Short mmCIF file of C-alpha atoms in Angstrom, two decimals:
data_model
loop_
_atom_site.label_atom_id
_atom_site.label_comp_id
_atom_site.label_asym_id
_atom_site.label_seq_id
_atom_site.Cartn_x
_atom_site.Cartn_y
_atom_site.Cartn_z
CA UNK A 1133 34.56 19.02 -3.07
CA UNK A 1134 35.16 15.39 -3.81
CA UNK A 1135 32.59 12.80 -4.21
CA UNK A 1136 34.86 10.10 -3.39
CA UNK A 1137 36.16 11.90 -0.66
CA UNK A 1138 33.31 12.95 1.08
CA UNK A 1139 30.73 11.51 -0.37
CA UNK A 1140 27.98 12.71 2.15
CA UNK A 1141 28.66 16.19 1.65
CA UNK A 1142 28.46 16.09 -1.76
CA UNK A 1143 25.13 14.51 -1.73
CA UNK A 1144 23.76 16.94 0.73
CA UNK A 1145 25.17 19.86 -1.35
CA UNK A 1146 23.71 18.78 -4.50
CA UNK A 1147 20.32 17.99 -2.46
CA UNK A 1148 20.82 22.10 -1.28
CA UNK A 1149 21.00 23.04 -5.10
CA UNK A 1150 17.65 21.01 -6.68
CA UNK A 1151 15.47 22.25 -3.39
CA UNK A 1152 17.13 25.60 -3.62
CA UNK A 1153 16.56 25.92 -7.20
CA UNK A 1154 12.79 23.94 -7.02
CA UNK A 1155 11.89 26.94 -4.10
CA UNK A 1156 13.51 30.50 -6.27
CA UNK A 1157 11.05 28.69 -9.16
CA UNK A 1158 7.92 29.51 -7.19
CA UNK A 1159 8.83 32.99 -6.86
CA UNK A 1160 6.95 34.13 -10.16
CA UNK A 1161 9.90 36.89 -11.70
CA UNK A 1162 10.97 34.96 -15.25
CA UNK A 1163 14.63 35.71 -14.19
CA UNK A 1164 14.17 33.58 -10.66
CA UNK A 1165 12.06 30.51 -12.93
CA UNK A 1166 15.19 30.38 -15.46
CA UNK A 1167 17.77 30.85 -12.75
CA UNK A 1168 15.87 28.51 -10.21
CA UNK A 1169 15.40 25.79 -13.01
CA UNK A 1170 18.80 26.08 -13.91
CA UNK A 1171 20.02 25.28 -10.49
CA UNK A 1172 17.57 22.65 -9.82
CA UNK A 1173 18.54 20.51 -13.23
CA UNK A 1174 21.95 21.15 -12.59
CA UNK A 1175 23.10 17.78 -10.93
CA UNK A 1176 20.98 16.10 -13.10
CA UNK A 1177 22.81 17.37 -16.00
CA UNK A 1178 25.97 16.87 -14.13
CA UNK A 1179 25.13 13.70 -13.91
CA UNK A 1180 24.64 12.80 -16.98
CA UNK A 1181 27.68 14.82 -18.44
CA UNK A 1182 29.95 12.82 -16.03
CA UNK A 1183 27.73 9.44 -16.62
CA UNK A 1184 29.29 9.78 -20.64
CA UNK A 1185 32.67 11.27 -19.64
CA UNK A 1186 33.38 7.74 -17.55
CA UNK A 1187 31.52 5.52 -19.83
CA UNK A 1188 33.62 7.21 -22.65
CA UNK A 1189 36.84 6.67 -20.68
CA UNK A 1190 35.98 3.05 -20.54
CA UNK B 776 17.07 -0.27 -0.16
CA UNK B 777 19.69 -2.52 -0.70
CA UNK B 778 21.06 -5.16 0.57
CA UNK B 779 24.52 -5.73 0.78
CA UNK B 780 28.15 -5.85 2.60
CA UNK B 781 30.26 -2.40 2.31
CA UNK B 782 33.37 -2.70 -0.41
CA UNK B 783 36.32 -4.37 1.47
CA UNK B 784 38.87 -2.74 -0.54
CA UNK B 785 39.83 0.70 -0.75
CA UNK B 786 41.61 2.54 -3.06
CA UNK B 787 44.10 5.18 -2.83
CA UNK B 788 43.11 8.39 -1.15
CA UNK B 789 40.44 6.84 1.26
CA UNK B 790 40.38 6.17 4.58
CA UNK B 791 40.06 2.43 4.84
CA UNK B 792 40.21 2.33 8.67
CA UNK B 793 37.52 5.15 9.45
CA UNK B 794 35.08 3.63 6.74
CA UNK B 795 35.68 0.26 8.73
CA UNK B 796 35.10 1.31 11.62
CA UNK B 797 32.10 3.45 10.30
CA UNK B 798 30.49 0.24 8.32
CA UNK B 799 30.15 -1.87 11.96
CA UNK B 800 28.85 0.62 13.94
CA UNK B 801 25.34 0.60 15.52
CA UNK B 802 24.52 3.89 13.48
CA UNK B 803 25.60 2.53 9.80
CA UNK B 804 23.70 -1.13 10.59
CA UNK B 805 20.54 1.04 12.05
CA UNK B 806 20.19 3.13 9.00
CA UNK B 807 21.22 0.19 6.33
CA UNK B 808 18.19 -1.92 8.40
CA UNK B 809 16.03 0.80 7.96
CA UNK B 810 16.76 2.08 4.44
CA UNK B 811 16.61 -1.61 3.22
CA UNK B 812 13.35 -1.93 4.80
CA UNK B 813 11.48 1.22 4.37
CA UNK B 814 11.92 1.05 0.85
CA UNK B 815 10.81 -2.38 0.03
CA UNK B 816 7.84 -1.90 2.21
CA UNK B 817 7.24 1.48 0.61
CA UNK B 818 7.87 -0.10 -3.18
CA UNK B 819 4.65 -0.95 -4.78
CA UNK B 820 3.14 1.69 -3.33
CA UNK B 821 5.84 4.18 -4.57
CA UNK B 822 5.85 2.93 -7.75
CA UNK B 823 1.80 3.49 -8.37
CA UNK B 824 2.39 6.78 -7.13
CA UNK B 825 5.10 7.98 -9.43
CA UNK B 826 3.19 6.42 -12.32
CA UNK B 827 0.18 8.08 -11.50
CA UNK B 828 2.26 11.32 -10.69
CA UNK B 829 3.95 11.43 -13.92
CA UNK B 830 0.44 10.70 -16.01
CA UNK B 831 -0.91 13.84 -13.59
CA UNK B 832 1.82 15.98 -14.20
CA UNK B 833 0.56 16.17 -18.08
CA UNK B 834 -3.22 16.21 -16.78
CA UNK B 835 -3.55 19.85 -18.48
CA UNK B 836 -2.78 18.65 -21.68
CA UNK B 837 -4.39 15.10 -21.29
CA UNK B 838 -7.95 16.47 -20.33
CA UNK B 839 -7.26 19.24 -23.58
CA UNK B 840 -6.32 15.94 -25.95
CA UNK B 841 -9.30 14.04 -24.56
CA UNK B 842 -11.74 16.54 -24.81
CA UNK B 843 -12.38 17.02 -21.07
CA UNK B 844 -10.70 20.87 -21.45
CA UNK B 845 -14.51 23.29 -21.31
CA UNK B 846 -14.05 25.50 -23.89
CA UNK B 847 -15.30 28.63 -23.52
CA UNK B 848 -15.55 31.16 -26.19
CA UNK B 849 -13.45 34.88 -26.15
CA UNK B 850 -15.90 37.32 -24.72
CA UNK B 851 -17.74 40.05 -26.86
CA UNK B 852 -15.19 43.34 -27.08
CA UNK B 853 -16.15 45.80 -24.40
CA UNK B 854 -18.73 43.13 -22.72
CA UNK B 855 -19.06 43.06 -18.85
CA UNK B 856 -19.22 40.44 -16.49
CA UNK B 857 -22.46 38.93 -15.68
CA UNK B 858 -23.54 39.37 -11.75
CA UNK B 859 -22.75 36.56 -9.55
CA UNK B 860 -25.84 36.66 -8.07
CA UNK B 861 -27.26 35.62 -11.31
CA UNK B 862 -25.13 33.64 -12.53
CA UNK B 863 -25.66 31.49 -8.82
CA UNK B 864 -29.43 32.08 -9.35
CA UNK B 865 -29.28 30.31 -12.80
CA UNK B 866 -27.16 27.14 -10.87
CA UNK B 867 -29.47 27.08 -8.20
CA UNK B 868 -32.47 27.01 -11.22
CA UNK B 869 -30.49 24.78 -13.20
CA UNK B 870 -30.69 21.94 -10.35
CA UNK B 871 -33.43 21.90 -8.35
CA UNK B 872 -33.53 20.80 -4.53
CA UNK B 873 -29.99 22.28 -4.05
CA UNK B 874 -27.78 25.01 -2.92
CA UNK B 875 -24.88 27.19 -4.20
CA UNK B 876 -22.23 26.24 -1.44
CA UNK B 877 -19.35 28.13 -3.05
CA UNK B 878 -18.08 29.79 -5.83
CA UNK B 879 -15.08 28.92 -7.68
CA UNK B 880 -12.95 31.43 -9.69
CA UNK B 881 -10.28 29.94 -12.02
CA UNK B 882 -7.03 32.43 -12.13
CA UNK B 883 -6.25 30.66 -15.04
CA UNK B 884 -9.58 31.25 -16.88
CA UNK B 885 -10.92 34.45 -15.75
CA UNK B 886 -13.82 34.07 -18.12
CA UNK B 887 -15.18 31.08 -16.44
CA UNK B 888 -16.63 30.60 -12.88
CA UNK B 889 -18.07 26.83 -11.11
CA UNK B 890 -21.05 27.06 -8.88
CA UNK B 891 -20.81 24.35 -6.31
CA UNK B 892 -24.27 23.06 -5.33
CA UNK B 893 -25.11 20.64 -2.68
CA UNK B 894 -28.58 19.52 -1.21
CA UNK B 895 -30.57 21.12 1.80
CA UNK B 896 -28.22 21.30 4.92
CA UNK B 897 -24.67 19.84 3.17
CA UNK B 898 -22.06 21.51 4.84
CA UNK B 899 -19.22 19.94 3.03
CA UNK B 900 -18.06 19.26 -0.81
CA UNK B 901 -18.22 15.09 -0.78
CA UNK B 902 -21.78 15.55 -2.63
CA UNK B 903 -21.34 19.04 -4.09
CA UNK B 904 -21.97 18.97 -7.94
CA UNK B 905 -20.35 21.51 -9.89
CA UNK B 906 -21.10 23.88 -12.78
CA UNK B 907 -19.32 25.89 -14.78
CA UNK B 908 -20.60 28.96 -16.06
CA UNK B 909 -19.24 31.43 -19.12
CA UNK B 910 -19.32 35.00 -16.15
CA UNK B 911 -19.59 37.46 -19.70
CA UNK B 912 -22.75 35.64 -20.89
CA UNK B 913 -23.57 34.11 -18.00
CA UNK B 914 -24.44 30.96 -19.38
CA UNK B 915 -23.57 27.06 -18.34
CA UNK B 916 -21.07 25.40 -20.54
CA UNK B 917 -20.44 22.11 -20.52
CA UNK B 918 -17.68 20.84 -18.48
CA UNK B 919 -17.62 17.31 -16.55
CA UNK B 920 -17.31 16.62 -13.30
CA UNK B 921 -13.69 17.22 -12.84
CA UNK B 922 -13.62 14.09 -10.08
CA UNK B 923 -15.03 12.02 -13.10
CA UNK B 924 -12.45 12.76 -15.96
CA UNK B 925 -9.46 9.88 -16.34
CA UNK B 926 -6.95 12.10 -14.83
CA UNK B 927 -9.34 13.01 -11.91
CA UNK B 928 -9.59 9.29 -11.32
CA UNK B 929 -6.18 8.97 -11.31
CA UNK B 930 -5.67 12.09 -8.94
CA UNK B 931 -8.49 10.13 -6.55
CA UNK B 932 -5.86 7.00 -6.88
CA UNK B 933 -2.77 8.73 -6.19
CA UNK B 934 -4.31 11.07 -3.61
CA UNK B 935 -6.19 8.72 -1.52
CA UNK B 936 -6.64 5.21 -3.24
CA UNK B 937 -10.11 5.19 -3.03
CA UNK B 938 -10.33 5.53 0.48
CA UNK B 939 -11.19 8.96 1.18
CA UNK B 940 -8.81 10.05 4.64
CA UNK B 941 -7.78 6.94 5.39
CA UNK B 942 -6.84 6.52 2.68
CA UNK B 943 -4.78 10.07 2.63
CA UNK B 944 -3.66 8.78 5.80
CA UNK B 945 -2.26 5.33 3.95
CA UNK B 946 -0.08 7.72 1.01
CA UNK B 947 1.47 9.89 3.98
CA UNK B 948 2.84 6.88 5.80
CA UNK B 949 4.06 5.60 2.65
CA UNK B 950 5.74 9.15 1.98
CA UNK B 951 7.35 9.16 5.21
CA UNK B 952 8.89 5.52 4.57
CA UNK B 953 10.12 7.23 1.08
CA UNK B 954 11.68 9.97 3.17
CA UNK B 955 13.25 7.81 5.85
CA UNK B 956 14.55 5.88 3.10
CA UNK B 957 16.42 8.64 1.29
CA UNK B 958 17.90 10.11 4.41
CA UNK B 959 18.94 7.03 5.96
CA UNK B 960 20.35 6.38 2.04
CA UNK B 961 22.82 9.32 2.97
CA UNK B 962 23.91 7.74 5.91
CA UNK B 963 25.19 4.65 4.69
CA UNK B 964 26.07 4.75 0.74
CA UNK B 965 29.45 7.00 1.70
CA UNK B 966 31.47 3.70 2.04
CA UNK B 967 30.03 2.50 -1.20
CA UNK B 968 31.13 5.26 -3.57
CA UNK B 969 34.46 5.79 -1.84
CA UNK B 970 37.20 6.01 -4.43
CA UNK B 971 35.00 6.16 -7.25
CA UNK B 972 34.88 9.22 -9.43
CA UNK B 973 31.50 10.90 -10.22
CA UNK B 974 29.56 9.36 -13.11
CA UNK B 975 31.61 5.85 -12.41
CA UNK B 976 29.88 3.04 -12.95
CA UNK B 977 31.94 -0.40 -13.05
CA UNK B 978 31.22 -2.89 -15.87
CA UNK B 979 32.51 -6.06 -16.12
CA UNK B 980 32.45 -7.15 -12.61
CA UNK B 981 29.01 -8.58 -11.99
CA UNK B 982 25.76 -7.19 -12.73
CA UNK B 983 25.26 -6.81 -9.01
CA UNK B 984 28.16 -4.59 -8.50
CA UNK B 985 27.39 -2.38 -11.82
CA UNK B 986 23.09 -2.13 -10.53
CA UNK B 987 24.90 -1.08 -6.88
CA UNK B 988 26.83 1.39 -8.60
CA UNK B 989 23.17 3.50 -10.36
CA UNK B 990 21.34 3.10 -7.46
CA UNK B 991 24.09 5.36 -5.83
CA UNK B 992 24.87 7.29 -8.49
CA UNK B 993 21.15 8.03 -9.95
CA UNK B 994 20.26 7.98 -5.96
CA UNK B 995 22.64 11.13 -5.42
CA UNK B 996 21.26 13.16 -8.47
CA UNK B 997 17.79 12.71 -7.71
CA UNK B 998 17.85 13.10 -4.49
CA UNK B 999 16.73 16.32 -4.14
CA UNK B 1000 13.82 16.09 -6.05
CA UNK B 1001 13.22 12.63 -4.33
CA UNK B 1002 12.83 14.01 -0.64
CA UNK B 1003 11.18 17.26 -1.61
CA UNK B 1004 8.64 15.64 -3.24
CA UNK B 1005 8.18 13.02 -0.85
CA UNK B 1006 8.05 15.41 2.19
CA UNK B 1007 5.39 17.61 0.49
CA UNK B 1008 3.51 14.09 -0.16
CA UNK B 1009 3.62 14.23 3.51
CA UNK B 1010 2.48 17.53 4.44
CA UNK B 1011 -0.44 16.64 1.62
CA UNK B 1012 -1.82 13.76 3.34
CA UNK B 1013 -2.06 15.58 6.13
CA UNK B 1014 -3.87 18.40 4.40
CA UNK B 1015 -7.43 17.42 5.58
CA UNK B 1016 -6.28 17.31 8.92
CA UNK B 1017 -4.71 20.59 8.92
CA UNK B 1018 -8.30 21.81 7.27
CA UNK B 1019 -10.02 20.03 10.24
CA UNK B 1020 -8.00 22.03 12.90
CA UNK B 1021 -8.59 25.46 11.44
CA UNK B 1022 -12.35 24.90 11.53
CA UNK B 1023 -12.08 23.54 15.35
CA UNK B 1024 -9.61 26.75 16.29
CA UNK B 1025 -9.58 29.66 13.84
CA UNK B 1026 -12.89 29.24 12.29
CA UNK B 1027 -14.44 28.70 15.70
CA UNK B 1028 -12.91 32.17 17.41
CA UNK B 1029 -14.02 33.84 14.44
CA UNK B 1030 -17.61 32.80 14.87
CA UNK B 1031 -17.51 33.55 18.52
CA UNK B 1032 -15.86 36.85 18.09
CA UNK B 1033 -18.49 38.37 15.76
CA UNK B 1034 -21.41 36.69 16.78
CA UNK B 1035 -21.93 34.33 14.13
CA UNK B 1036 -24.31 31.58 15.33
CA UNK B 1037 -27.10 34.29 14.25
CA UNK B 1038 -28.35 33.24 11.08
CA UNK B 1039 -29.17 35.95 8.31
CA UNK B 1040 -32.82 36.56 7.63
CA UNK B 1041 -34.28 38.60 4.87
CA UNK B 1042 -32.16 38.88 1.72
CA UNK B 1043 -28.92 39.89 3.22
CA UNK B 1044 -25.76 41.67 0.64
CA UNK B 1045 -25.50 40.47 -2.64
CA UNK B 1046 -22.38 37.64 -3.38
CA UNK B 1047 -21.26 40.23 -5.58
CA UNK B 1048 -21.19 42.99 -2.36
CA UNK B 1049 -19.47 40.54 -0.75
CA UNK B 1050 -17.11 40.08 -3.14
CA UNK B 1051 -16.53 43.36 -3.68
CA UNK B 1052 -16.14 44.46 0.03
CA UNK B 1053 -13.82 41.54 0.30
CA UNK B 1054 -11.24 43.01 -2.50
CA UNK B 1055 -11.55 46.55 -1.77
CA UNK B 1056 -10.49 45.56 1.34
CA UNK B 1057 -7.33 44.05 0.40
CA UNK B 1058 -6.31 46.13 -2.58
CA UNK B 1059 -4.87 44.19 -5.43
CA UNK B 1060 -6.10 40.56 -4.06
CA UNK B 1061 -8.15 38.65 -5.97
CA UNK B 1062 -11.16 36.55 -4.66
CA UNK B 1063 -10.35 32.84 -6.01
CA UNK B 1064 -13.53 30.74 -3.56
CA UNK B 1065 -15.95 32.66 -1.57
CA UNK B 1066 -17.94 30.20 0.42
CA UNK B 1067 -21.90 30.52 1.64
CA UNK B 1068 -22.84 31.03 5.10
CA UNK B 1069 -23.95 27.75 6.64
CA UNK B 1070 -20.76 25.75 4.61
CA UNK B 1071 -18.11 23.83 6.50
CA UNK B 1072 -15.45 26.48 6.16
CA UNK B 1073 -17.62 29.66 7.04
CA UNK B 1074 -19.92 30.88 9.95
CA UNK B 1075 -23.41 30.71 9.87
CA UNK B 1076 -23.22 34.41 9.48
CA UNK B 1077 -20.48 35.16 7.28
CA UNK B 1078 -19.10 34.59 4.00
CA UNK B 1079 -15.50 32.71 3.80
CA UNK B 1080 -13.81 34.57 1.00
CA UNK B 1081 -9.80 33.36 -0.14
CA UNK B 1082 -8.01 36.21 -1.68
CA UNK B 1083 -4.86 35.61 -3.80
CA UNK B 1084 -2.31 38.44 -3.91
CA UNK B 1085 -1.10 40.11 -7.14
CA UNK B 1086 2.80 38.44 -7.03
CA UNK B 1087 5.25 36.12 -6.29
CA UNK B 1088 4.35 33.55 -3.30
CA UNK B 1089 1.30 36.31 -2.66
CA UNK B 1090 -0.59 34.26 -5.69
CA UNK B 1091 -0.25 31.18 -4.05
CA UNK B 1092 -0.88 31.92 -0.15
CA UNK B 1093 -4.42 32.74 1.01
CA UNK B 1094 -5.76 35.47 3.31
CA UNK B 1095 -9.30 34.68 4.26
CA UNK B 1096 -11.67 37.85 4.22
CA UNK B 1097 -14.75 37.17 6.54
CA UNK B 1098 -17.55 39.20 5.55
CA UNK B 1099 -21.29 39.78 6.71
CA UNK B 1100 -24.15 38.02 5.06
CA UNK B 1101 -26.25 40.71 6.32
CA UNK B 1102 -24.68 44.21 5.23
CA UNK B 1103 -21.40 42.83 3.03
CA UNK B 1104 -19.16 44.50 5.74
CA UNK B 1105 -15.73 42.85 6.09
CA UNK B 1106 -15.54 41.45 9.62
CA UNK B 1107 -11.82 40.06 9.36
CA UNK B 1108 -9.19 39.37 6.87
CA UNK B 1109 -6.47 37.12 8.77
CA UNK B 1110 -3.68 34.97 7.23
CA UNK B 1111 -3.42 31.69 7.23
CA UNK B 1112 -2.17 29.55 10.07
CA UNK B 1113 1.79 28.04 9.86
CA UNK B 1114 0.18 24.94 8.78
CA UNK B 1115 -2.04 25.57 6.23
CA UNK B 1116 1.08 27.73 4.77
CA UNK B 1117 2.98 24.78 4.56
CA UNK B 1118 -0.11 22.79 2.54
CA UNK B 1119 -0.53 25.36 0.21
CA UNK B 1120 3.14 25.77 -0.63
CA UNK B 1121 3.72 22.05 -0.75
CA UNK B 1122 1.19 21.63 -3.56
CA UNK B 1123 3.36 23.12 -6.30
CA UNK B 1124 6.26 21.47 -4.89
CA UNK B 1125 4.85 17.95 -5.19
CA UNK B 1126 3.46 18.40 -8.67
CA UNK B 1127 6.15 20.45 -10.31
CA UNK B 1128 3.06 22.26 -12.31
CA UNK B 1129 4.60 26.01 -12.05
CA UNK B 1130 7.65 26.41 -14.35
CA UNK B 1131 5.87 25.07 -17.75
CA UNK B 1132 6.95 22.41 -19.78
CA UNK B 1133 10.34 22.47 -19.04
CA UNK B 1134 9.61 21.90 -15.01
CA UNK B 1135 6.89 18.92 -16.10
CA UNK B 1136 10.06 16.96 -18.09
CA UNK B 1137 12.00 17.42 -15.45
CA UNK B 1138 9.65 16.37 -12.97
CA UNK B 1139 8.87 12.84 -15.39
CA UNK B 1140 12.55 12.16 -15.81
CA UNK B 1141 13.17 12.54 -12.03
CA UNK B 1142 10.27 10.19 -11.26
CA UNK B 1143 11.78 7.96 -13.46
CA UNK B 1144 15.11 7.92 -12.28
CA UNK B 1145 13.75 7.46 -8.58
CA UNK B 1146 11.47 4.46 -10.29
CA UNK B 1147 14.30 2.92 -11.54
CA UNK B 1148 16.71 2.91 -7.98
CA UNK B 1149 13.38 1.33 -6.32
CA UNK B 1150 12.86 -1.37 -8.15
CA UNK B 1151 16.91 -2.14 -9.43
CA UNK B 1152 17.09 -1.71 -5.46
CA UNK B 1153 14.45 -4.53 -4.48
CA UNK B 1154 16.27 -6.32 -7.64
CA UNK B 1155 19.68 -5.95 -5.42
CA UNK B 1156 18.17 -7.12 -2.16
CA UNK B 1157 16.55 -10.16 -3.97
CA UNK B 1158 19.93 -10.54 -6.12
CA UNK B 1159 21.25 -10.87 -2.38
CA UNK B 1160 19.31 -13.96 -0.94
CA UNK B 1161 20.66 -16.84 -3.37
CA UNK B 1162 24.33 -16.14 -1.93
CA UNK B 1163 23.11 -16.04 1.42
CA UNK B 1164 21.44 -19.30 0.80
CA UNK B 1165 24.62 -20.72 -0.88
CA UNK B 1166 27.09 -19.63 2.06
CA UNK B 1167 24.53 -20.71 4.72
CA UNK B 1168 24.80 -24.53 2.87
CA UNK B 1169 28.63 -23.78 2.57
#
């Protein structure tokens, strides 16, 4: 999926991911809290990975 | 939250014409209004919350660093726990003129159990004065009043400002203006981003256009964490409320069903009966509060008893045993109501305080993030009004 493209979407799937990911964490198995965290800092770390991939680019 | 025109141009790939047509409708000017003004109503509000949020996210470690932490000893090898009954006799000893209302049982620190004591006919905890005990030696240890600390003034100040319910009341609406800003921030920042690639933000065209571009960037990677933790801020602030209608309904049927308005005279079970009929009843639960007859939250019969279960979302949801005063018989154990369920499991969701240190950065660099798009957003609607003025005098 685009963000340019569709924009919303893409905002609504990466809100699914951090509440999906902030919800397996309060199950208390270690394997959900790494998994759950994991999926709940992933856009963040997106984020950030694409934040220096652009700036890079100029 | 901010305030300005959609991008006129579009590049390649977009579709110019929808997005027009999109950016005047009723919906798109509706949700722009409401974004822009939810969140600068809801901005200095938001942003004592989220620094008060991120100093109580570390409030473990702050209390430990400040000395606040009680520090109880490891007990003897082999040594067994002290009766409650004791150990509530020695509270009740300790402070003269009041009551054990409740007993408090720390998952975290087994070894350690607070007496709450409150004078002749308190029902409620606004005056109770706690004290911790060591349960293998059964002596007091000093620990201060957790609602006196620094971080438990800070909790009072990001909980309720001061203002007991109202105040509660006050934080929820400002949560819900949080939450109605992030959703209607979905509905309109589409026709800003269009054509830009993820991670984009454009320099050299005006600092306007390049703070536009991280409050829609940062905005989309936090938002998330953003609306769960403002919902659960809602669901929080309503917390007392939801407490209030289980004693009117629930509590009430229970007292009606098994005869409750009959005081117990003579000495009645033993707390630590109760407790124990309470847990053999529900194998593998733990008590965490058990609460006197004649309190708030129990009949004037029974004790209230909260039992946490062994796993998973078990250790954070109650079930409430009800059990005699007079012969430590287990009247009821029922679950909690939909709404209480949705208070307990929104605590851990609003203060990020169950995955560790990992979960607690995460939870301060989020705040920070969402920090940063409020105020760079009240920056973009005040950035706004000098070009109004200028192309009002043009």
């Amino acid at each position: 999926m685009n963000w340019a493209r569709h924009p919303t979407g893409v905002a609504l799937a990466i809100t699914g991911l951090t509440v999906t990911g902030l919800a397996l964490m309060l199950t208390e198995g270690p394997t959900w809290k790494v998994a759950g965290f994991l999926l709940a800092a992933s856009p963040l770390a997106a984020g950030l990975a694409a934040y220096w991939v652009q700036r890079r680019r100029g | 939250m901010t305030r300005h025109a959609p991008p006129r141009t579009w590049t390649a790939g977009t579709t110019p014409l929808a997005a027009g047509r999109f950016t005047t409708s009723r919906a798109f000017r509706l949700s722009l209004w409401l974004h822009r003004w939810t969140g600068l109503i809801a901005a200095p509000f938001f942003l004592i919350l989220c620094l008060t949020g991120t100093i109580l996210i570390f409030h473990e470690e702050i209390d430990e660093a400040l000395g606040y932490e009680a520090q109880i000893e490891a007990p003897p090898p082999g040594a067994a726990e002290r009766p409650l009954a004791e150990i509530a006799a020695l509270a009740a000893a300790a402070m003269p003129g009041r009551n054990p209302l409740a007993l408090v049982f720390d998952q975290q620190h087994p070894e350690r159990v607070t007496v709450s004591l409150v004078e002749q006919g308190e029902r409620g905890f606004d005056t109770a004065k706690p004290m911790v005990f060591d349960r293998f030696r059964g002596t007091p240890v000093e620990a201060p009043d957790p609602r006196s600390t620094p971080t438990g003034i800070v909790l009072t100040l990001h909980a309720n400002w001061f203002l007991g319910l109202p105040g509660e009341l006050a934080g929820g609406v400002v949560a819900l203006l949080v939450v109605i800003c992030l959703v209607t921030g979905i509905v309109i920042y589409g026709p800003f981003i269009k054509g830009l690639a993820f991670g984009m933000i454009r320099r050299g065209r005006g600092e306007r256009l390049r703070q536009r571009d991280l409050h829609t960037f940062i905005g989309t990677v936090t938002l998330g964490w953003a609306l769960l933790v403002s919902a659960t801020g809602v669901t929080l602030a309503l917390g007392d409320i939801a407490l209030k209608v289980w004693q009117a309904t629930e509590l009430r049927r229970l007292a009606a069903t098994y005869g409750a308005d009959r005081p117990v005279t003579g000495e009645g079970a033993s707390v630590d009966a109760v407790r124990a009929a309470a847990e053999t009843a529900k194998p593998g639960w733990r008590t965490s509060l058990m609460l006197y007859p004649g309190s708030a939250f129990s009949t004037q019969r029974h004790f209230t008893v909260l039992l946490v279960g062994p796993e998973g979302l078990q250790k954070r949801l109650f079930e409430i045993a009800l059990v005699d005063a007079a012969d430590g018989r287990v009247a009821e154990i029922a679950t909690l109501p939909w709404y209480l369920v949705v208070t307990q499991l929104s605590q851990p969701l609003h203060f990020g305080d169950y995955g560790g240190l990992p979960l607690k950065l995460f939870w301060t660099a989020c705040a920070w993030f969402t920090l940063f798009i409020t105020a760079n957003g009240a920056w973009l609607w005040f950035a706004r009004r000098p070009s109004r003025r200028a192309r009002q005098t043009a």
